[in-house]
Coordinates of C-alpha atoms and ligand atoms in Angstrom, one line a residue:
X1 CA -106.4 -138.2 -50.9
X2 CA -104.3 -139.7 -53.6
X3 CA -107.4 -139.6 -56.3
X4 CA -108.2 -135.4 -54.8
X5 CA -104.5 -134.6 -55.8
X6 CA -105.0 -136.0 -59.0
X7 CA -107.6 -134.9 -60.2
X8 CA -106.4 -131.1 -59.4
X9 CA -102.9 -131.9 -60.9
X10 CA -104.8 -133.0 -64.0
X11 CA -107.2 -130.0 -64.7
X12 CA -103.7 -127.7 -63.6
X13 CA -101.8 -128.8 -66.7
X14 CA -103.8 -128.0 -70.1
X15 CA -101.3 -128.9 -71.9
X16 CA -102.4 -132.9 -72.8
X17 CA -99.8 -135.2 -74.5
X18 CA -102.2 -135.6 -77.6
X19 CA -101.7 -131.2 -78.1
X20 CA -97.7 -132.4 -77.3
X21 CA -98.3 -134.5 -80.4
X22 CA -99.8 -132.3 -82.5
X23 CA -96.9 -129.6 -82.4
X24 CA -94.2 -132.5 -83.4
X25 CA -96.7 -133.2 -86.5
X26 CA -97.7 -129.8 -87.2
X27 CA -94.2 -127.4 -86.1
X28 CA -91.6 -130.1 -86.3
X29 CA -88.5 -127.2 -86.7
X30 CA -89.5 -125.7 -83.3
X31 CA -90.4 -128.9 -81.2
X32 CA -86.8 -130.5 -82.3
X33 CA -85.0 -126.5 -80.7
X34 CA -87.2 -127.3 -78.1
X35 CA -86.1 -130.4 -77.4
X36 CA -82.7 -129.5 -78.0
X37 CA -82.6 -126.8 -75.5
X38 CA -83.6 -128.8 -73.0
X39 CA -81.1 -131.5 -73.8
X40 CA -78.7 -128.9 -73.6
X41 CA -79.9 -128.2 -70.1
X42 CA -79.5 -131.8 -68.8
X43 CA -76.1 -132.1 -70.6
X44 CA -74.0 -129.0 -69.0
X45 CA -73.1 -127.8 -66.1
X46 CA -75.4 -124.5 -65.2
X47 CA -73.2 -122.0 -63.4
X48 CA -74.7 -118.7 -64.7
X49 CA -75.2 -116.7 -61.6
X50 CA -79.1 -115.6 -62.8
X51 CA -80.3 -118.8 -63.7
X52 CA -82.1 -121.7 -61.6
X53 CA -84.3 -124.6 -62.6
X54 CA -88.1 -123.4 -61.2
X55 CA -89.7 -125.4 -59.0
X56 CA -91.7 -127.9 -60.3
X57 CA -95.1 -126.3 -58.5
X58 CA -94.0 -122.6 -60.3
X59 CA -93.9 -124.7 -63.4
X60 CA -97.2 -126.2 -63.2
X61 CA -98.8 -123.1 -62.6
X62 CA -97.1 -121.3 -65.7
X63 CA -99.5 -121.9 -68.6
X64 CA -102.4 -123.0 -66.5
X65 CA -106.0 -121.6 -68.0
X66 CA -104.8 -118.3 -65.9
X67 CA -102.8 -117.2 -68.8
X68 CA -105.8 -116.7 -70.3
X69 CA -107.3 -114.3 -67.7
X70 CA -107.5 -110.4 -68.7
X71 CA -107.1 -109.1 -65.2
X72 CA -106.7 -105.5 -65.6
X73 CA -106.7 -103.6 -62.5
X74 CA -105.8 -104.9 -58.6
X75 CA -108.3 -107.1 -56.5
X76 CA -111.8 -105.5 -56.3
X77 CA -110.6 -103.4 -58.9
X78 CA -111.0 -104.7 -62.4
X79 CA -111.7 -103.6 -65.7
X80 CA -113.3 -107.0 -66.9
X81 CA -115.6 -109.2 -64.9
X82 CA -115.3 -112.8 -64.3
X83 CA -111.8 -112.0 -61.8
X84 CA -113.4 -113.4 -58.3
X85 CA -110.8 -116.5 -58.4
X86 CA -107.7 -114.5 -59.6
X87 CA -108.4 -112.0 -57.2
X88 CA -108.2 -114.7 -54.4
X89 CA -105.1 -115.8 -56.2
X90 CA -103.5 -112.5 -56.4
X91 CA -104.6 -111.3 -52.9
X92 CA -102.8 -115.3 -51.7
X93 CA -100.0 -114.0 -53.1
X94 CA -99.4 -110.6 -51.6
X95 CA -100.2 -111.9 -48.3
X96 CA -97.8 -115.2 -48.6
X97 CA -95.2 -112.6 -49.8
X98 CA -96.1 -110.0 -46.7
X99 CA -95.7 -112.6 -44.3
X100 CA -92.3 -113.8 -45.8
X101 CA -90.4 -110.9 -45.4
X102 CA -92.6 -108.8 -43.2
X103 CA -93.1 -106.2 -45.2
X104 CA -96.3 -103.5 -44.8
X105 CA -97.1 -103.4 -49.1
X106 CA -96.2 -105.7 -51.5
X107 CA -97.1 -105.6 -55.5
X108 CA -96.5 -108.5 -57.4
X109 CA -97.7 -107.4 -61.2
X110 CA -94.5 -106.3 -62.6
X111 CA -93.4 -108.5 -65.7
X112 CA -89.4 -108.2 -64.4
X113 CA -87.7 -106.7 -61.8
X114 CA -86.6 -104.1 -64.6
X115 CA -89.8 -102.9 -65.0
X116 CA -90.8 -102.9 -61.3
X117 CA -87.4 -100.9 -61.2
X118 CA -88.3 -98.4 -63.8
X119 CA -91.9 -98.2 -62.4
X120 CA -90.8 -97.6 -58.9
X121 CA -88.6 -94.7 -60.2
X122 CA -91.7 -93.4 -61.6
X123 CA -93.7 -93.3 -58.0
X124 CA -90.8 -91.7 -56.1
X125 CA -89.0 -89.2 -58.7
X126 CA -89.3 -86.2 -61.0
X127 CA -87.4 -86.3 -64.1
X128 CA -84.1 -84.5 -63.1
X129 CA -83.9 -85.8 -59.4
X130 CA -80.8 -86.4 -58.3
X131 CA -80.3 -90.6 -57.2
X132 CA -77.5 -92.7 -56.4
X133 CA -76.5 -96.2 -57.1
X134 CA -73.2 -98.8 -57.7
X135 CA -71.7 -98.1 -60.5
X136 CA -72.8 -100.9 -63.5
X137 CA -68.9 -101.6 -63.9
X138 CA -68.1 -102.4 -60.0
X139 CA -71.1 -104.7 -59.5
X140 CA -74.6 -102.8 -60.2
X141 CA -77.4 -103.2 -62.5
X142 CA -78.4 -101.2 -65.7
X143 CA -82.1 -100.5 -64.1
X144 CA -79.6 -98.5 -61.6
X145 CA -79.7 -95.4 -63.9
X146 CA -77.0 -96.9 -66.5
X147 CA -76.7 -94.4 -69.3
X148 CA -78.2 -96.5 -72.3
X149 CA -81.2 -97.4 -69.6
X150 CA -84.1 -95.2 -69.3
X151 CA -83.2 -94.0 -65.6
X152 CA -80.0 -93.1 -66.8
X153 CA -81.6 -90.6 -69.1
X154 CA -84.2 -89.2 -66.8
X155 CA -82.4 -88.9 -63.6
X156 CA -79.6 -87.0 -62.3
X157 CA -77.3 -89.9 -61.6
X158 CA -74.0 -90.2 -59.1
X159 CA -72.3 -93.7 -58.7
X160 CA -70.3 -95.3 -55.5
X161 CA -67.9 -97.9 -56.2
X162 CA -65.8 -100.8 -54.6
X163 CA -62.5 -99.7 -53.1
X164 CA -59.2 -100.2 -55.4
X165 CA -57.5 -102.9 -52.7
X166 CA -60.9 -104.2 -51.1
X167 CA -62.7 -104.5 -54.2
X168 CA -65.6 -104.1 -51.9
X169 CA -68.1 -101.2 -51.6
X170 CA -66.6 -98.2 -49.7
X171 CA -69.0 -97.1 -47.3
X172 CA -66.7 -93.9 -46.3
X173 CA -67.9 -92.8 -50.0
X174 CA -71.0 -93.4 -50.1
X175 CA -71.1 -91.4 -47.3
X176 CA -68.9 -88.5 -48.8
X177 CA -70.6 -88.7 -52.2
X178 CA -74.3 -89.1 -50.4
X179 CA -73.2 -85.4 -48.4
X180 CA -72.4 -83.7 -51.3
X181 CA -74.7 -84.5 -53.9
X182 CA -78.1 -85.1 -51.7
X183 CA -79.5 -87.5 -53.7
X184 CA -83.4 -88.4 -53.3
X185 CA -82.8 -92.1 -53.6
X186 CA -80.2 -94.1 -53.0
X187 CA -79.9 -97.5 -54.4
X188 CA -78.4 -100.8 -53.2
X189 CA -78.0 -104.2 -54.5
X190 CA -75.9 -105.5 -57.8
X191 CA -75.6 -108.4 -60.4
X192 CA -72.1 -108.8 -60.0
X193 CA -71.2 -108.1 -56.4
X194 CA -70.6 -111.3 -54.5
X195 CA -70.4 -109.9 -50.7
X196 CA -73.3 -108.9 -48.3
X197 CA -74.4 -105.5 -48.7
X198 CA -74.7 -103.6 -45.1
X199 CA -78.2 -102.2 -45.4
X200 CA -78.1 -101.0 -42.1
X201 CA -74.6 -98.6 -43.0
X202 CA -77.2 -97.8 -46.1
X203 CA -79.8 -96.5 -44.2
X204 CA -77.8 -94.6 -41.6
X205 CA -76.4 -92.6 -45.1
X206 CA -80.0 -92.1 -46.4
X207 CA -81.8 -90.9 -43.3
X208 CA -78.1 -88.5 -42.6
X209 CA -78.8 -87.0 -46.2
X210 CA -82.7 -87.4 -45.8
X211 CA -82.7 -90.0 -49.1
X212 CA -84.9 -92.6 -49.2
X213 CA -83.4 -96.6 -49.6
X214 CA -84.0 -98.7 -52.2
X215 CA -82.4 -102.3 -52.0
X216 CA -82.4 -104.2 -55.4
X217 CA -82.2 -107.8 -54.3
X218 CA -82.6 -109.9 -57.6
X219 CA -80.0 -112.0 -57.2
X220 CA -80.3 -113.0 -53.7
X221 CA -83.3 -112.7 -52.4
X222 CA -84.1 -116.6 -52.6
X223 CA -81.5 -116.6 -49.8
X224 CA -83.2 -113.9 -48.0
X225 CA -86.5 -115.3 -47.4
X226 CA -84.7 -118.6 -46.4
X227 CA -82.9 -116.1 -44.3
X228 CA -79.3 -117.5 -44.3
X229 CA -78.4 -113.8 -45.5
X230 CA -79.2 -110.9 -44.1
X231 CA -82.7 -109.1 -45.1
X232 CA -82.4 -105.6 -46.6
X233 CA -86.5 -105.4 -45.7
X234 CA -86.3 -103.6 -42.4
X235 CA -83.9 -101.3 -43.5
X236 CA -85.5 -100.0 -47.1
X237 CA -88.0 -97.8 -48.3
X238 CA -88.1 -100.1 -51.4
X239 CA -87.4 -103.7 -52.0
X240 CA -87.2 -105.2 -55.5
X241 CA -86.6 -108.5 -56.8
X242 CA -87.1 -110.8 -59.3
X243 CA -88.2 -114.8 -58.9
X244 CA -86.0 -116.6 -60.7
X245 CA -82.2 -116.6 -59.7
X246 CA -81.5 -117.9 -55.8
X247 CA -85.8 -117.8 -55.4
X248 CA -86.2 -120.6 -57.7
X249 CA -89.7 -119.2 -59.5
X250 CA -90.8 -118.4 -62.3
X251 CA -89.2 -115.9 -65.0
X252 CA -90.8 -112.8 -66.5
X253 CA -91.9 -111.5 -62.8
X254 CA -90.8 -109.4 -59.9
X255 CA -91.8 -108.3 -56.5
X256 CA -92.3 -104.9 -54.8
X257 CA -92.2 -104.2 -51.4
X258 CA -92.4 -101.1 -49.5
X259 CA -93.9 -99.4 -46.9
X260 CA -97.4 -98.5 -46.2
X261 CA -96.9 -94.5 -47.3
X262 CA -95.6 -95.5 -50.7
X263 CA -98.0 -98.3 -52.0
X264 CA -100.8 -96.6 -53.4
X265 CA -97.6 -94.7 -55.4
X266 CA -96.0 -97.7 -56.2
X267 CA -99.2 -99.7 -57.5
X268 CA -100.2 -97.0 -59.7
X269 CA -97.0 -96.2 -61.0
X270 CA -96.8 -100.7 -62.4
X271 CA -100.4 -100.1 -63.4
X272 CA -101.8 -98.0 -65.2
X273 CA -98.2 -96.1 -65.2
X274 CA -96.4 -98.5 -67.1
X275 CA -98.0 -102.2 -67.7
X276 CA -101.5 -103.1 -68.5
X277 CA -103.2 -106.1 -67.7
X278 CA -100.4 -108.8 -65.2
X279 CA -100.0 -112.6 -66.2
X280 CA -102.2 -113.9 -63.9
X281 CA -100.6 -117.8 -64.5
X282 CA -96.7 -116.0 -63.4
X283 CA -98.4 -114.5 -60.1
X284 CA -100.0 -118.1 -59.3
X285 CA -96.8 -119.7 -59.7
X286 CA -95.4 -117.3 -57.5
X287 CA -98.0 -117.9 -54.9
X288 CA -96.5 -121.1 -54.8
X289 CA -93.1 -120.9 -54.8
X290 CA -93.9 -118.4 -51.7
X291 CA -95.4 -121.1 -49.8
X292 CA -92.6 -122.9 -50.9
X293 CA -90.2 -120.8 -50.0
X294 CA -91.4 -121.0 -45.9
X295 CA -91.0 -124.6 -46.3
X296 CA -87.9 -126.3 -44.2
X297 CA -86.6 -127.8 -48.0
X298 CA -85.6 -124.6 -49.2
X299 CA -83.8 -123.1 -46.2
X300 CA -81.7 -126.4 -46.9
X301 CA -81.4 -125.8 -50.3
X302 CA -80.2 -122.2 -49.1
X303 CA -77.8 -123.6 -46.8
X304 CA -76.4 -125.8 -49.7
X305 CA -76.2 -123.0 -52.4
X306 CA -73.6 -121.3 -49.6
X307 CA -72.0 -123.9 -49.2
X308 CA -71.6 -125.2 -52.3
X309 CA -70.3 -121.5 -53.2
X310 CA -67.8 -122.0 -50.7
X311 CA -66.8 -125.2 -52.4
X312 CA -66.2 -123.9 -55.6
X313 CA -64.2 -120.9 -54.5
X314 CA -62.2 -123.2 -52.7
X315 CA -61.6 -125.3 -56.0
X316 CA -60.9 -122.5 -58.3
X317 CA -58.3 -120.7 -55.5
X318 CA -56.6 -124.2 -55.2
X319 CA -56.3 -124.0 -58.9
X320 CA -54.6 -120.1 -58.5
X321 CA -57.9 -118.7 -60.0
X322 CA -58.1 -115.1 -58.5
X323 CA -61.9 -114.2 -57.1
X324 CA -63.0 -110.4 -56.7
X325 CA -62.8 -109.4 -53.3
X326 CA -61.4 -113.2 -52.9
X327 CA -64.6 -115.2 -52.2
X328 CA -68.3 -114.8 -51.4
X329 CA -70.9 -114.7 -49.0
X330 CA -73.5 -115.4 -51.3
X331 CA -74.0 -117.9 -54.5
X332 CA -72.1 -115.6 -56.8
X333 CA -68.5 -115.8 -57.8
X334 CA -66.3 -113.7 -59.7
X335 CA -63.1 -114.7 -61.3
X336 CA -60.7 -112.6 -62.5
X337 CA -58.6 -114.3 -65.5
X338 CA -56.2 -112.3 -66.6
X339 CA -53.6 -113.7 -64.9
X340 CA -54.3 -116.7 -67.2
X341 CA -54.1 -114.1 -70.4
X342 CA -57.3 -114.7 -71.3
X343 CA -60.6 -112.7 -71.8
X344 CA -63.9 -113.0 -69.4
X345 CA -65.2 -113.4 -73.5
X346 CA -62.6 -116.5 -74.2
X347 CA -62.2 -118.1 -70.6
X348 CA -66.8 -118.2 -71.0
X349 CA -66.0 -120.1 -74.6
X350 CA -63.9 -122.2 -73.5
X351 CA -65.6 -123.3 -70.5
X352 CA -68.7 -124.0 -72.6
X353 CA -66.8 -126.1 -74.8
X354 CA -66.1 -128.2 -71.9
X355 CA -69.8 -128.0 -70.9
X356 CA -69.6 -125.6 -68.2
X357 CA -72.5 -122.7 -68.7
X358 CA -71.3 -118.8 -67.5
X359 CA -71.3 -115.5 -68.3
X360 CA -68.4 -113.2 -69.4
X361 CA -68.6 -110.2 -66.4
X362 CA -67.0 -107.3 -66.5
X363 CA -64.6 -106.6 -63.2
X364 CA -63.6 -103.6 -60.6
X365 CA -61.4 -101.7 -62.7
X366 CA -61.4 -103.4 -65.7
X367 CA -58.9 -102.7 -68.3
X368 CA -60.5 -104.8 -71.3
X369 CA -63.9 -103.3 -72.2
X370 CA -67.0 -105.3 -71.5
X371 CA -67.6 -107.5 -74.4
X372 CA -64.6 -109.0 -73.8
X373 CA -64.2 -107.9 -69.9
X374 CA -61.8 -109.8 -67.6
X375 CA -64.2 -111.5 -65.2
X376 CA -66.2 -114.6 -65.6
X377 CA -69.3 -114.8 -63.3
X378 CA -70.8 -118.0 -61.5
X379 CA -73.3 -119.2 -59.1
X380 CA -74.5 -122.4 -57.6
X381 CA -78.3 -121.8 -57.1
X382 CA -79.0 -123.9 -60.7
X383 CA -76.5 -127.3 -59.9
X384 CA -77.5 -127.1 -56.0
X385 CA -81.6 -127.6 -57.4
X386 CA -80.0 -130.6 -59.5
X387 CA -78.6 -132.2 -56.8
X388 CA -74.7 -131.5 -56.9
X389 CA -73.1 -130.8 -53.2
X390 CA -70.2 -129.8 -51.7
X391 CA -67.6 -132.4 -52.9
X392 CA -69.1 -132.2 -56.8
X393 CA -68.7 -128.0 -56.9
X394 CA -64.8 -128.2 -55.2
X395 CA -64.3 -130.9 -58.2
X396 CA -66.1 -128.5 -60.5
X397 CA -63.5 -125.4 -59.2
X398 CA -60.4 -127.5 -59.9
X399 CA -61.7 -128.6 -63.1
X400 CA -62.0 -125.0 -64.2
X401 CA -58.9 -123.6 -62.6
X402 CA -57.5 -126.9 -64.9
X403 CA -58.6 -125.5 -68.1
X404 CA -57.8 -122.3 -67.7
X405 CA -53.9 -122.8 -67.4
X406 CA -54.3 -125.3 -70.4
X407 CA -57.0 -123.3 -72.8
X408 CA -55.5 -124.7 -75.6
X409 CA -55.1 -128.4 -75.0
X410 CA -57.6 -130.5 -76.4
X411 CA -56.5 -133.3 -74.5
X412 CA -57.3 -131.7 -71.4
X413 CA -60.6 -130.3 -72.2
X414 CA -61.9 -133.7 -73.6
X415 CA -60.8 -135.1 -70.6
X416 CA -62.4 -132.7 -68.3
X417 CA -65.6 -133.0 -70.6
X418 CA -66.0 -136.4 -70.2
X419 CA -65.5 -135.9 -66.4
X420 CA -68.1 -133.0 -66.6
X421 CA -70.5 -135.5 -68.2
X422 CA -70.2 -138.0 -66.1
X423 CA -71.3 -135.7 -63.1
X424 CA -74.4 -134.7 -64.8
X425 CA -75.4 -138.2 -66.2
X426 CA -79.0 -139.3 -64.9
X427 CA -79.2 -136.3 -62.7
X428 CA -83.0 -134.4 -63.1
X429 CA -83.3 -130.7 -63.1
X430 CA -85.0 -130.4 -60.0
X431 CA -83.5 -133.1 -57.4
X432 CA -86.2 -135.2 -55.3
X433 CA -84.1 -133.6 -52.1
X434 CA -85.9 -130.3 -52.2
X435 CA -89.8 -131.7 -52.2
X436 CA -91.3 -132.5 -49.3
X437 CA -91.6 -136.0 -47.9
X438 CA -95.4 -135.7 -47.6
X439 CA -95.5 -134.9 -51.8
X440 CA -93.2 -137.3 -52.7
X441 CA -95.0 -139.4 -51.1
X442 CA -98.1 -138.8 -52.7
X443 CA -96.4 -138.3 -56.1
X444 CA -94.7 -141.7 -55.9
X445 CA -98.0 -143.8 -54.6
X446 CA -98.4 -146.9 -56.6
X447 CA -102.1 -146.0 -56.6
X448 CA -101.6 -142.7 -58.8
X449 CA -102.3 -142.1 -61.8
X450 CA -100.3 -138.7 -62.8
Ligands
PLP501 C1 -81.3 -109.7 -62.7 C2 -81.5 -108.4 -62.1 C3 -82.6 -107.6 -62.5 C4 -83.5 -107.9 -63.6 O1 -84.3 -108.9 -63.5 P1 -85.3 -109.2 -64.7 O2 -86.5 -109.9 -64.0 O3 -84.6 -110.1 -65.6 O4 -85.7 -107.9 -65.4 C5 -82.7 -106.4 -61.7 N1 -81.9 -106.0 -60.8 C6 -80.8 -106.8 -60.5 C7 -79.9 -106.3 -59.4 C8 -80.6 -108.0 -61.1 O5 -79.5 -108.7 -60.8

């Protein structure tokens, strides 16, 4: 058994330590960023909202001999020969992904969720059609028909927003703006909106105004298939997502899931209409972190990322930090810092100085504009994969409420640094917790020889 597993695990990574070697000799600038950028990741503390550390099962997949593979075309469909075993891979995939959410189509060649965004524009509209979608500023994303994006320019777009006192999306609007303007699509979903979206109340809107759904999921839909939020996919005409914020997979992918009517639309419209040949190595590392994904580990590590949210809203409120709409249900936060007189852009400096990773976020209603924006975003998918829990994130929240009342004492920034690195001392990227016993296991027997 142990000997099998090796012997796959060896012919999986191409990449030999002797090749390793030969970069440091022959490209000595770029293997010391390298290194650097991954001592950088050990170092801090990871709270931007989009990133995770992939599995380690994603990652051995990424840059297998798959990479290689022109697969032009869908399964039984090429345009080169030689596909039979990425056709199995890719067909593994749709299915693992079908049976995860229990959707009737899935389509899982789009190289981001931005192109799977623009593509699926593409299957459903004509340039001019009217859509509507969350304004970029109260929580949405640019592939939602921002102006500088390319569905800004081609569609006729309407925004909703969050309510002034709620900061959360007013329904009665959409409702009101859905009636007058009779879009063809609406969209749900955000970047920067850090409650549960009520796809059903969506719905009821689009089939009132005879729109179809879209729901955007990006950011949570790792907690979606662990199902510790509520799924958009029985409500939607569309799902979207990509792999690599709460699902902890590989970047430079996305999924697309729809119903039956629309999938011969939506394939052609990724391919031919807008990619060529997929990355067959990304859709295999996906397989896995679907199988992955139905596995009891990462509903805990769902659970955890909750409530390790919860944790660090509860720091950063004990510290008088305000949060939009005052909390979460989901991994993301966003604080408001203006009460501290800072900018999203300065409160994100100084946090890093103090080895604390985020992004500067524009707000509801912001009065700054958004490169320096009022908000700073976080999330706890990326320190929940290393390990941290509930009482590390409320420490983490005070800490940061801490230096932003005293941004310009050194004192207290060295201090909270060295507390910072103490936290992340020894800790991996990818804690033991989330791999299955049986793995481990096998990983850890004295007999093998990875
Ligand atoms: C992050 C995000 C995307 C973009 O994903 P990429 O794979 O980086 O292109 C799309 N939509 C939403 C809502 C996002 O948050």
């Amino acid at each position: 058994m142990s000997d099998e597993s090796t012997t796959i695990r060896g012919r999986l990574n191409e990449v030999s330590p002797r090749w390793q070697g030969h970069l440091a000799i022959d490209d000595p600038c770029l293997v010391t960023l390298v290194e650097a950028e991954s001592r950088r990741q050990e170092d801090s503390i990871t709270l931007v909202a989009s990133e995770n550390f992939s599995s380690p099962r994603s990652r051995a997949l990424e840059g297998s001999a798959l990479a290689d593979k022109n697969a032009e075309g869908y399964p039984g469909k090429r345009f080169a020969a030689g596909c039979e075993y990425v056709d199995a891979i890719e067909g593994l995939a749709i299915a693992r992904l079908k049976e995860l959410f229990g959707c009737e189509h899935a389509n899982v060649q789009a190289m981001s969720a931005t192109i799977a965004n623009v593509a699926l524009l593409q299957a459903v509209l004509k340039p001019g059609d009217p859509i509507l979608s969350m304004r970029l500023t109260d929580g949405g994303h640019l592939s939602h028909g921002a102006a500088f994006h390319t569905s800004g320019r081609l569609y006729q777009v309407r925004h909703y927003g969050v309510g002034k006192a709620t900061e959360r999306i007013d329904m009665d609007e959409v409702r009101h703006i859905a009636k007058a303007t009779k879009p063809k699509l609406i969209i749900c979903g955000g970047s920067s909106y850090p409650r549960n979206i009520d796809y059903a109340a969506f719905a009821d809107i689009a089939q009132e105004v005879d729109a179809l759904l879209w729901a955007d999921i990006a950011h949570v839909a790792g907690l979606m298939a662990a199902r510790v939020v509520p799924s958009a996919v029985p409500h939607a005409d569309f799902v979207t997502s990509s792999t690599h914020k709460t699902w902890r997979g590989p970047r430079g992918g996305s999924v697309l899931m729809c119903r039956q009517e629309w999938g011969h639309a939506i394939d052609r419209a990724v391919f031919p209409g807008i990619q060529g040949a997929p990355k067959m190595d990304i859709i295999a590392a996906r397989a896995a972190l679907f199988k992955e994904t139905a596995e009891p580990e990462f509903a805990q590590y769902s659970s955890a990322v909750l409530e390790n949210a919860q944790a660090l809203a509860e720091g950063l409120r004990d510290e008088g930090v305000r949060l939009v709409t005052g909390g979460t249900d989901t991994h993301l936060l966003l604080a408001d810092v203006t009460d501290f007189e800072l900018s999203g852009l300065e409160a994100e400096q100084l946090l890093t100085q103090a080895g604390i990773t985020t992004n500067k976020n524009v707000i509801p209603f912001d009065k700054q504009p958004p490169s320096l924006s009022s908000g700073v975003r976080m999330g706890s998918a990326a320190m929940t994969t290393r390990g941290l829990g509930r009482s590390d994130f409320l420490h983490i929240g005070t800490l940061i409420g801490t230096l932003l009342r005293n941004p310009t004492d050194d004192g207290v920034r060295n201090r909270v640094q060295a507390i910072l690195a103490e936290m992340v001392e020894g800790l991996p990227l990818f804690s033991d917790r989330w791999l299955p016993r049986r793995s481990l296991a096998v990983i850890d027997a004295p007999t093998s020889r990875v």
